[in-house]
Amino acid sequence: TGVPRSASVRAVRDSRLVRLDRQQFAAFADAGVLTALATGLAVRLQEIEPPLASPVRPENVVVAVVGLDAAAPVAEVATALLGNLQRVLVAVDPGRVDRDGLERAERSCDRVLLAADCSDEGWREFCLRVADRVVVIAGESQPPTAPPYPRAVGADLVLVGGATRDQRIAWEALLQPVSTHSLDRATIGSGTRPLSARLAGRSLGLVLAGGGARALAHLGVLDELQSEGIVVDRVAGTSLGAVIAAGHACGMDADAVDALVYEYFVRTNPIGDYTLPTKSFIRGRATETGLKAVFAGRVVEELTKEFRCVSIDLLARSAVVHRNGRVSDALACSLRVPGLYPPYQLNNRLHIDGGVLDNLPVRTLAGPEGPVVAVNISFGGSAKSGSKTPRSGPPRIPALGDTLMRTMMMGSGATVDQSLALADVVISPDAAGVGLLEFHQIDAMRESGRIAARASLPAIQALLARPSAWREKM
């Protein structure tokens, strides 16, 4: 037409293009030829069989495993990932292929792994160009001054050989990876399991709601999942749920998390440092001291499992998702029940309890990585959010702390409903009869969590054991 184009096409794979100039197009672009072409296409579409696979392309089919430096053990990591994937999916490493070879592999597999070290520039660029997802391997602990190639930003990062805390923070700042995994060279096979689960879409996420003493039910949920051999790779939470999630993200088992919570929330009263109520009823220093003692300067970037928690920016009136920085600071932000605690100052913001707007932050873990199990804590009399327990007499006037927490949680009701819809499985422990500040009822809530988790085990196990799409066809 001689005018600027009005549309663009972006190829997701290497493609062959035929370019016709205006004179070449005009040579055959008469009505008869175009009519015959359209008729032929229509007949062909009627004759061909429908495709075996869905026309909707699955996510993350082609995974490129690429080295960032000469010391990166690309082959070893790729082999370990492939072995793990083949236990649950149809996965293949086709070797060095061209566009057509890659297409053949995609048509018959759930996942295709392409491995390239940093020295083979042409093959590396092909792998990066065609990949749906990129895994970058660093053999050197010190990060470079700039990303070596654009697709390294936002990739899954594997650090082999042991980076220090400061180096982990620097790597995270440089590449902003979707996930980070630190491996020893001697244990690459077992160490790649969490990343393999992500690539397979089977990385289990666990979201723990806030709820004061009622959130102690999470201890029973963790214990039941551990007893059944169910591995949680990603955790998130709000308020006390965030504290329990952080303990598990540090690598603590269910017993260790239980002991932590008992020591700092039951045996030691963290809300006993009352003050003249000008800004709050308690100072909050006992809570901050306890968190610092438990997490000892650890940062989110170095935790064993992915961890997220939520607080609310009081001035901006918006949720803040904590993805980095000191764990104790993130938890102190998420635990600040308005009125009971003063706001927590961090990064030029005033933070209050995440339960004000997002008491069940499923959205922080939802996505293609794998299923999400949400443990909801009700603030009514029954386990089901929003339900009402029949009363036999007039309502009991709650204690001041209960009134503060119930009032605070009213604002997150709509968000909780949205979170419940996002979760794959919802566990709802019975919290009837337990006050929101009655931490001495730890035994009752732990058992309630166990019972609720036990009832949900078949649904969780079914999610994790679902067959491969390609294996169903074999």
Coordinates of C-alpha atoms in Angstrom, one line a residue:
T1 CA 0.0 0.0 0.0
G2 CA 3.0 2.3 0.4
V3 CA 1.8 3.5 3.9
P4 CA 3.2 2.6 7.3
R5 CA 2.1 -0.8 8.7
S6 CA -0.8 -0.8 11.2
A7 CA 0.0 -4.2 12.8
S8 CA 2.9 -6.2 14.1
V9 CA 3.6 -9.9 14.4
R10 CA 6.1 -11.3 16.9
A11 CA 7.3 -14.9 16.4
V12 CA 7.7 -16.9 19.6
R13 CA 10.0 -19.4 17.7
D14 CA 12.5 -19.0 14.9
S15 CA 10.5 -18.8 11.6
R16 CA 11.0 -18.7 7.9
L17 CA 9.8 -15.5 6.3
V18 CA 9.2 -14.8 2.6
R19 CA 9.4 -11.2 1.6
L20 CA 7.5 -9.9 -1.4
D21 CA 8.0 -6.4 -2.7
R22 CA 5.1 -4.5 -4.2
Q23 CA 5.8 -5.5 -7.8
Q24 CA 6.0 -9.2 -6.9
F25 CA 2.7 -9.0 -5.0
A26 CA 1.0 -7.2 -7.8
A27 CA 2.1 -9.9 -10.3
F28 CA -0.4 -12.4 -8.8
A29 CA -2.7 -10.3 -6.7
D30 CA -5.7 -10.4 -9.0
A31 CA -9.2 -11.3 -8.0
G32 CA -9.1 -14.8 -9.6
V33 CA -5.9 -15.8 -7.9
L34 CA -6.9 -14.5 -4.5
T35 CA -10.3 -16.3 -4.8
A36 CA -8.7 -19.6 -5.7
L37 CA -6.2 -19.2 -2.8
A38 CA -9.0 -18.5 -0.3
T39 CA -11.0 -21.5 -1.6
G40 CA -8.0 -23.8 -1.3
L41 CA -7.4 -22.7 2.3
A42 CA -11.0 -23.3 3.2
V43 CA -11.0 -26.8 1.7
R44 CA -7.7 -27.6 3.4
L45 CA -9.0 -26.5 6.8
Q46 CA -12.0 -28.8 6.4
E47 CA -9.9 -31.8 5.4
I48 CA -7.2 -31.7 8.0
E49 CA -7.7 -33.5 11.4
P50 CA -7.9 -31.4 14.5
P51 CA -4.6 -31.3 16.4
L52 CA -3.9 -33.8 19.1
A53 CA -2.8 -31.1 21.6
S54 CA -4.8 -28.2 22.7
P55 CA -4.4 -25.0 20.6
V56 CA -3.7 -23.2 23.9
R57 CA 0.1 -23.5 24.4
P58 CA 1.1 -24.7 27.9
E59 CA 3.4 -22.4 29.9
N60 CA 7.1 -23.1 30.3
V61 CA 7.4 -25.9 27.8
V62 CA 11.0 -25.0 26.6
V63 CA 13.4 -24.4 29.4
A64 CA 16.9 -23.0 28.7
V65 CA 19.6 -23.8 31.2
V66 CA 22.4 -21.3 30.6
G67 CA 25.7 -20.6 32.2
L68 CA 26.7 -17.2 33.4
D69 CA 30.4 -17.9 33.7
A70 CA 33.0 -20.4 32.8
A71 CA 32.8 -22.1 36.2
A72 CA 29.1 -22.8 35.9
P73 CA 28.3 -26.6 35.9
V74 CA 25.6 -26.3 33.3
A75 CA 25.6 -30.0 32.2
E76 CA 25.4 -31.3 35.7
V77 CA 22.5 -29.0 36.7
A78 CA 20.7 -29.7 33.4
T79 CA 21.0 -33.5 33.9
A80 CA 19.7 -33.3 37.5
L81 CA 16.8 -31.1 36.4
L82 CA 15.9 -33.5 33.6
G83 CA 16.0 -36.5 35.9
N84 CA 13.7 -34.9 38.4
L85 CA 11.3 -33.7 35.7
Q86 CA 11.1 -37.2 34.1
R87 CA 9.8 -38.6 37.4
V88 CA 6.5 -36.7 36.9
L89 CA 6.4 -35.5 33.3
V90 CA 7.5 -36.4 29.8
A91 CA 10.7 -34.4 29.5
V92 CA 13.6 -34.5 27.1
D93 CA 16.9 -32.9 26.3
P94 CA 17.1 -33.1 22.5
G95 CA 20.6 -31.9 22.3
R96 CA 21.7 -29.3 19.8
V97 CA 18.7 -28.9 17.5
D98 CA 17.5 -26.4 15.0
R99 CA 14.0 -24.9 14.7
D100 CA 12.4 -28.0 13.2
G101 CA 14.0 -30.3 15.7
L102 CA 12.8 -28.2 18.6
E103 CA 9.3 -28.2 17.2
R104 CA 9.2 -32.0 16.9
A105 CA 10.4 -32.2 20.6
E106 CA 7.7 -29.8 21.7
R107 CA 4.9 -31.8 20.0
S108 CA 5.7 -34.9 22.1
C109 CA 6.8 -33.7 25.5
D110 CA 5.6 -31.7 28.5
R111 CA 9.1 -30.1 28.9
V112 CA 12.1 -29.6 26.6
L113 CA 15.4 -28.7 28.2
L114 CA 18.1 -26.9 26.3
A115 CA 21.5 -26.5 27.9
A116 CA 24.2 -24.0 26.9
D117 CA 27.4 -22.9 28.5
C118 CA 28.6 -19.3 28.2
S119 CA 31.4 -20.1 25.7
D120 CA 29.0 -21.2 22.9
E121 CA 27.6 -17.9 22.0
G122 CA 25.5 -18.9 18.9
W123 CA 23.8 -21.9 20.6
R124 CA 23.3 -19.9 23.8
E125 CA 21.6 -17.1 21.9
F126 CA 19.3 -19.6 20.2
C127 CA 18.4 -21.2 23.5
L128 CA 17.6 -17.9 25.1
R129 CA 15.6 -16.8 22.0
V130 CA 13.3 -19.8 22.0
A131 CA 12.9 -20.5 25.7
D132 CA 9.7 -20.0 27.6
R133 CA 11.6 -20.0 30.8
V134 CA 15.3 -19.4 31.6
V135 CA 17.4 -20.9 34.3
V136 CA 20.8 -19.3 34.8
I137 CA 23.7 -21.0 36.5
A138 CA 26.5 -19.1 38.3
G139 CA 29.7 -21.0 39.3
E140 CA 31.3 -17.9 40.7
S141 CA 30.0 -16.4 43.9
Q142 CA 30.7 -12.7 43.1
P143 CA 28.1 -11.3 40.7
P144 CA 29.1 -9.2 37.6
T145 CA 28.6 -5.5 37.5
A146 CA 25.8 -5.9 34.9
P147 CA 23.6 -8.7 33.6
P148 CA 25.5 -10.7 30.9
Y149 CA 22.4 -10.8 28.7
P150 CA 18.8 -9.4 29.0
R151 CA 17.0 -12.6 29.6
A152 CA 19.1 -13.3 32.7
V153 CA 17.0 -10.7 34.4
G154 CA 13.9 -12.3 35.9
A155 CA 15.2 -15.9 35.3
D156 CA 15.5 -18.6 37.9
L157 CA 19.0 -18.3 39.4
V158 CA 21.1 -21.2 40.6
L159 CA 24.2 -20.3 42.7
V160 CA 26.7 -23.2 42.9
G161 CA 29.5 -23.2 45.4
G162 CA 28.1 -21.1 48.2
A163 CA 27.6 -17.4 48.0
T164 CA 27.8 -15.2 51.2
R165 CA 24.8 -13.3 52.5
D166 CA 26.0 -10.1 50.9
Q167 CA 26.7 -11.8 47.6
R168 CA 23.1 -13.3 47.6
I169 CA 21.7 -9.8 48.2
A170 CA 23.8 -8.5 45.3
W171 CA 22.7 -11.3 42.9
E172 CA 19.1 -10.6 43.8
A173 CA 19.5 -6.9 43.2
L174 CA 21.2 -7.4 39.9
L175 CA 19.0 -10.1 38.3
Q176 CA 15.7 -9.8 40.3
P177 CA 15.2 -13.6 39.8
V178 CA 11.9 -15.3 40.0
S179 CA 13.5 -17.8 42.3
T180 CA 17.0 -18.4 43.7
H181 CA 18.6 -21.7 44.6
S182 CA 22.0 -22.2 46.4
L183 CA 23.6 -25.6 45.7
D184 CA 26.7 -27.4 46.7
R185 CA 28.5 -29.1 43.9
A186 CA 28.4 -32.4 45.8
T187 CA 24.6 -32.4 46.1
I188 CA 23.5 -30.9 42.8
G189 CA 21.1 -33.9 42.2
S190 CA 19.0 -33.5 45.4
G191 CA 19.5 -29.8 45.6
T192 CA 17.7 -29.2 42.3
R193 CA 14.4 -30.7 43.5
P194 CA 12.7 -27.4 44.5
L195 CA 13.6 -25.8 41.1
S196 CA 12.4 -29.0 39.3
A197 CA 9.1 -28.8 41.1
R198 CA 8.7 -25.2 40.0
L199 CA 9.5 -26.1 36.3
A200 CA 7.0 -28.9 36.5
G201 CA 4.3 -26.7 38.0
R202 CA 4.2 -28.8 41.2
S203 CA 5.9 -26.6 43.7
L204 CA 3.6 -26.5 46.7
G205 CA 2.8 -23.1 48.2
L206 CA 1.4 -22.7 51.7
V207 CA -0.3 -19.4 52.8
L208 CA -1.0 -18.8 56.5
A209 CA -3.6 -16.3 57.5
G210 CA -3.2 -14.0 60.5
G211 CA -5.6 -14.3 63.4
G212 CA -3.8 -13.8 66.8
A213 CA -4.0 -16.9 69.0
R214 CA -6.3 -18.6 66.5
A215 CA -3.4 -18.7 64.0
L216 CA -1.7 -21.2 66.3
A217 CA -3.7 -23.7 64.3
H218 CA -1.0 -23.4 61.6
L219 CA 1.3 -25.4 63.9
G220 CA -0.9 -28.4 63.6
V221 CA -1.2 -28.0 59.8
L222 CA 2.5 -28.0 59.4
D223 CA 2.9 -31.0 61.6
E224 CA 0.2 -33.0 59.6
L225 CA 1.7 -32.1 56.2
Q226 CA 5.2 -33.1 57.5
S227 CA 3.9 -36.4 58.9
E228 CA 2.5 -37.3 55.5
G229 CA 5.7 -36.4 53.7
I230 CA 4.3 -33.5 51.9
V231 CA 7.1 -31.0 51.1
V232 CA 6.2 -27.3 51.1
D233 CA 8.6 -25.2 48.9
R234 CA 7.0 -21.7 49.1
V235 CA 5.4 -20.0 52.1
A236 CA 3.6 -16.7 52.7
G237 CA 1.6 -15.3 55.5
T238 CA 0.3 -12.3 57.4
S239 CA 0.8 -11.3 61.1
L240 CA 1.4 -14.4 63.2
G241 CA 0.9 -16.6 60.1
A242 CA 3.9 -14.8 58.7
V243 CA 6.0 -15.6 61.7
I244 CA 5.2 -19.3 61.4
A245 CA 5.8 -19.2 57.6
A246 CA 9.2 -17.5 58.2
G247 CA 10.3 -20.2 60.7
H248 CA 9.4 -22.9 58.1
A249 CA 11.2 -20.9 55.3
C250 CA 14.3 -20.8 57.4
G251 CA 14.4 -24.6 57.3
M252 CA 12.8 -25.4 60.6
D253 CA 10.7 -28.5 60.8
A254 CA 7.2 -28.5 62.4
D255 CA 8.6 -29.2 65.9
A256 CA 11.1 -26.4 65.7
V257 CA 8.6 -23.9 64.6
D258 CA 6.2 -25.1 67.3
A259 CA 9.0 -24.6 69.9
L260 CA 9.8 -21.1 68.6
V261 CA 6.1 -20.0 68.8
Y262 CA 5.7 -21.5 72.2
E263 CA 8.7 -19.7 73.6
Y264 CA 8.0 -16.2 72.2
F265 CA 4.2 -16.1 72.1
V266 CA 3.0 -18.4 74.9
R267 CA 5.7 -18.7 77.6
T268 CA 6.9 -15.2 77.1
N269 CA 4.1 -12.6 76.6
P270 CA 5.1 -10.3 73.7
I271 CA 2.3 -7.9 74.3
G272 CA 2.9 -7.2 78.0
D273 CA 5.0 -4.1 77.6
Y274 CA 2.1 -1.7 78.1
T275 CA 2.6 2.1 77.8
L276 CA 0.7 5.3 78.2
P277 CA -1.8 5.0 75.2
T278 CA -0.9 8.0 73.1
K279 CA 0.2 6.0 70.0
S280 CA -0.7 2.4 71.1
F281 CA -1.4 0.3 74.1
I282 CA 1.9 -1.5 74.1
R283 CA 5.4 -0.4 73.0
G284 CA 6.1 -3.4 70.8
R285 CA 9.7 -3.6 71.9
A286 CA 9.3 -7.1 73.4
T287 CA 8.0 -8.4 70.1
E288 CA 10.9 -6.7 68.1
T289 CA 13.5 -8.1 70.5
G290 CA 12.1 -11.6 70.2
L291 CA 12.0 -11.5 66.4
K292 CA 15.6 -10.3 66.3
A293 CA 16.7 -13.0 68.7
V294 CA 15.0 -15.7 66.6
F295 CA 16.0 -14.7 63.1
A296 CA 19.5 -13.2 64.0
G297 CA 19.9 -10.8 61.1
R298 CA 18.8 -13.3 58.4
V299 CA 17.5 -11.8 55.2
V300 CA 14.7 -13.0 53.0
E301 CA 17.0 -13.5 50.1
E302 CA 19.0 -16.3 51.9
L303 CA 16.1 -18.3 53.3
T304 CA 15.8 -22.0 52.3
K305 CA 12.3 -21.6 50.9
E306 CA 10.6 -18.8 49.1
F307 CA 9.0 -16.5 51.7
R308 CA 6.6 -13.6 51.3
C309 CA 4.7 -11.6 53.9
V310 CA 2.3 -8.6 53.8
S311 CA 2.0 -5.4 55.7
I312 CA 0.0 -2.3 55.0
D313 CA 1.4 1.2 54.2
L314 CA -0.6 3.3 56.6
L315 CA -0.2 6.5 54.6
A316 CA -0.6 5.1 51.1
R317 CA -3.4 2.7 52.3
S318 CA -2.0 -0.1 50.2
A319 CA -0.5 -3.6 50.8
V320 CA 3.3 -4.0 50.8
V321 CA 4.7 -7.5 49.9
H322 CA 8.0 -8.1 51.6
R323 CA 10.4 -9.9 49.2
N324 CA 13.8 -8.9 50.6
G325 CA 15.5 -7.3 53.6
R326 CA 15.8 -8.5 57.2
V327 CA 13.3 -11.1 58.2
S328 CA 12.7 -9.6 61.6
D329 CA 11.9 -6.2 60.0
A330 CA 9.4 -7.8 57.6
L331 CA 7.7 -9.6 60.4
A332 CA 7.6 -6.6 62.7
C333 CA 5.8 -4.7 59.9
S334 CA 3.2 -7.5 59.4
L335 CA 2.5 -7.9 63.1
R336 CA 1.5 -4.3 64.0
V337 CA -2.1 -4.6 65.0
P338 CA -3.4 -1.0 64.9
G339 CA -4.0 0.5 68.3
L340 CA -2.4 -2.4 70.1
Y341 CA 1.1 -1.7 68.5
P342 CA 2.4 1.5 67.1
P343 CA 3.1 1.6 63.3
Y344 CA 6.6 0.2 62.4
Q345 CA 8.9 2.5 60.5
L346 CA 10.8 0.9 57.6
N347 CA 12.0 2.3 54.2
N348 CA 10.3 5.7 54.8
R349 CA 6.9 4.0 55.3
L350 CA 4.7 3.5 58.3
H351 CA 3.6 -0.2 58.4
I352 CA 0.6 -1.7 60.1
D353 CA -0.7 -5.3 60.3
G354 CA -1.2 -6.9 56.9
G355 CA -4.6 -8.3 58.1
V356 CA -6.1 -4.8 57.6
L357 CA -6.3 -5.3 53.9
D358 CA -4.9 -8.8 53.0
N359 CA -5.2 -11.3 55.8
L360 CA -4.7 -14.3 53.4
P361 CA -2.1 -13.3 50.8
V362 CA -2.6 -16.1 48.3
R363 CA -1.8 -13.7 45.4
T364 CA 1.8 -13.6 46.5
L365 CA 2.3 -17.3 45.6
A366 CA -0.4 -17.9 42.9
G367 CA 0.8 -18.7 39.4
P368 CA 2.3 -21.4 37.2
E369 CA 4.8 -22.6 39.8
G370 CA 2.4 -25.0 41.4
P371 CA -0.7 -25.4 43.6
V372 CA -1.4 -23.2 46.6
V373 CA -2.9 -24.4 49.9
A374 CA -4.4 -21.6 52.0
V375 CA -5.1 -21.9 55.7
N376 CA -7.9 -19.5 56.6
I377 CA -8.6 -18.3 60.1
S378 CA -12.1 -17.3 60.7
F379 CA -13.1 -14.4 63.0
G380 CA -16.6 -15.5 63.5
G381 CA -17.6 -18.5 65.6
S382 CA -17.1 -21.2 62.9
A383 CA -14.4 -22.4 60.7
K384 CA -16.0 -21.1 57.5
S385 CA -15.2 -17.5 56.6
G386 CA -18.2 -15.3 56.9
S387 CA -20.5 -17.9 58.6
K388 CA -22.3 -17.2 61.8
T389 CA -22.7 -19.4 64.8
P390 CA -26.2 -19.6 66.3
R391 CA -26.4 -17.9 69.7
S392 CA -28.4 -19.3 72.6
G393 CA -28.3 -15.9 74.4
P394 CA -27.1 -12.3 74.1
P395 CA -23.6 -11.8 72.6
R396 CA -20.6 -11.7 74.9
I397 CA -18.7 -8.4 74.9
P398 CA -15.2 -9.3 73.8
A399 CA -12.0 -8.1 75.4
L400 CA -10.3 -5.0 74.1
G401 CA -7.7 -6.9 72.1
D402 CA -10.4 -9.0 70.5
T403 CA -12.4 -6.0 69.5
L404 CA -9.4 -4.3 68.0
M405 CA -8.5 -7.4 65.9
R406 CA -12.1 -8.1 64.8
T407 CA -12.5 -4.5 63.7
M408 CA -9.2 -4.5 61.9
M409 CA -10.1 -7.7 60.0
M410 CA -13.4 -6.3 58.7
G411 CA -11.6 -4.4 56.0
S412 CA -10.0 -7.5 54.5
G413 CA -13.2 -9.5 54.1
A414 CA -13.5 -9.0 50.4
T415 CA -9.8 -9.6 49.8
V416 CA -10.0 -12.9 51.8
D417 CA -12.9 -14.0 49.6
Q418 CA -10.8 -13.3 46.5
S419 CA -7.9 -15.2 48.0
L420 CA -10.0 -18.2 48.8
A421 CA -11.0 -18.3 45.1
L422 CA -7.4 -18.3 44.0
A423 CA -6.3 -21.1 46.3
D424 CA -6.3 -24.7 45.1
V425 CA -7.1 -26.1 48.5
V426 CA -8.5 -24.2 51.5
I427 CA -7.9 -25.5 55.1
S428 CA -10.3 -24.0 57.7
P429 CA -9.5 -24.9 61.3
D430 CA -12.2 -24.7 63.8
A431 CA -11.4 -21.7 66.1
A432 CA -14.7 -21.5 68.0
G433 CA -14.2 -20.6 71.7
V434 CA -10.6 -19.3 71.3
G435 CA -10.1 -15.6 71.9
L436 CA -7.7 -13.8 69.5
L437 CA -5.2 -13.1 72.3
E438 CA -5.6 -16.4 74.2
F439 CA -2.2 -17.8 73.3
H440 CA -2.5 -20.2 76.2
Q441 CA -4.9 -22.2 74.1
I442 CA -2.0 -23.4 71.9
D443 CA -2.8 -27.1 72.4
A444 CA -6.5 -26.7 71.3
M445 CA -5.6 -24.7 68.2
R446 CA -2.7 -27.0 67.3
E447 CA -5.1 -30.0 67.4
S448 CA -7.7 -28.1 65.4
G449 CA -5.1 -27.4 62.7
R450 CA -4.2 -31.1 62.6
I451 CA -7.8 -32.2 62.2
A452 CA -8.6 -29.7 59.4
A453 CA -5.3 -30.5 57.5
R454 CA -6.0 -34.2 57.8
A455 CA -9.4 -33.7 56.2
S456 CA -7.7 -31.9 53.3
L457 CA -4.9 -34.4 52.6
P458 CA -6.7 -36.3 49.8
A459 CA -7.2 -33.1 47.8
I460 CA -3.6 -32.0 48.3
Q461 CA -2.2 -35.3 47.4
A462 CA -4.4 -35.5 44.3
L463 CA -3.0 -32.1 43.2
L464 CA 0.6 -33.2 43.6
A465 CA 0.0 -36.6 41.9
R466 CA -1.9 -35.4 38.9
P467 CA -0.6 -37.2 35.7
S468 CA 1.4 -35.6 32.9
A469 CA -0.7 -34.4 30.0
W470 CA 1.4 -36.5 27.6
R471 CA 1.5 -39.5 29.8
E472 CA -2.3 -39.6 29.8
K473 CA -2.1 -40.0 26.0
M474 CA 0.4 -42.8 26.1

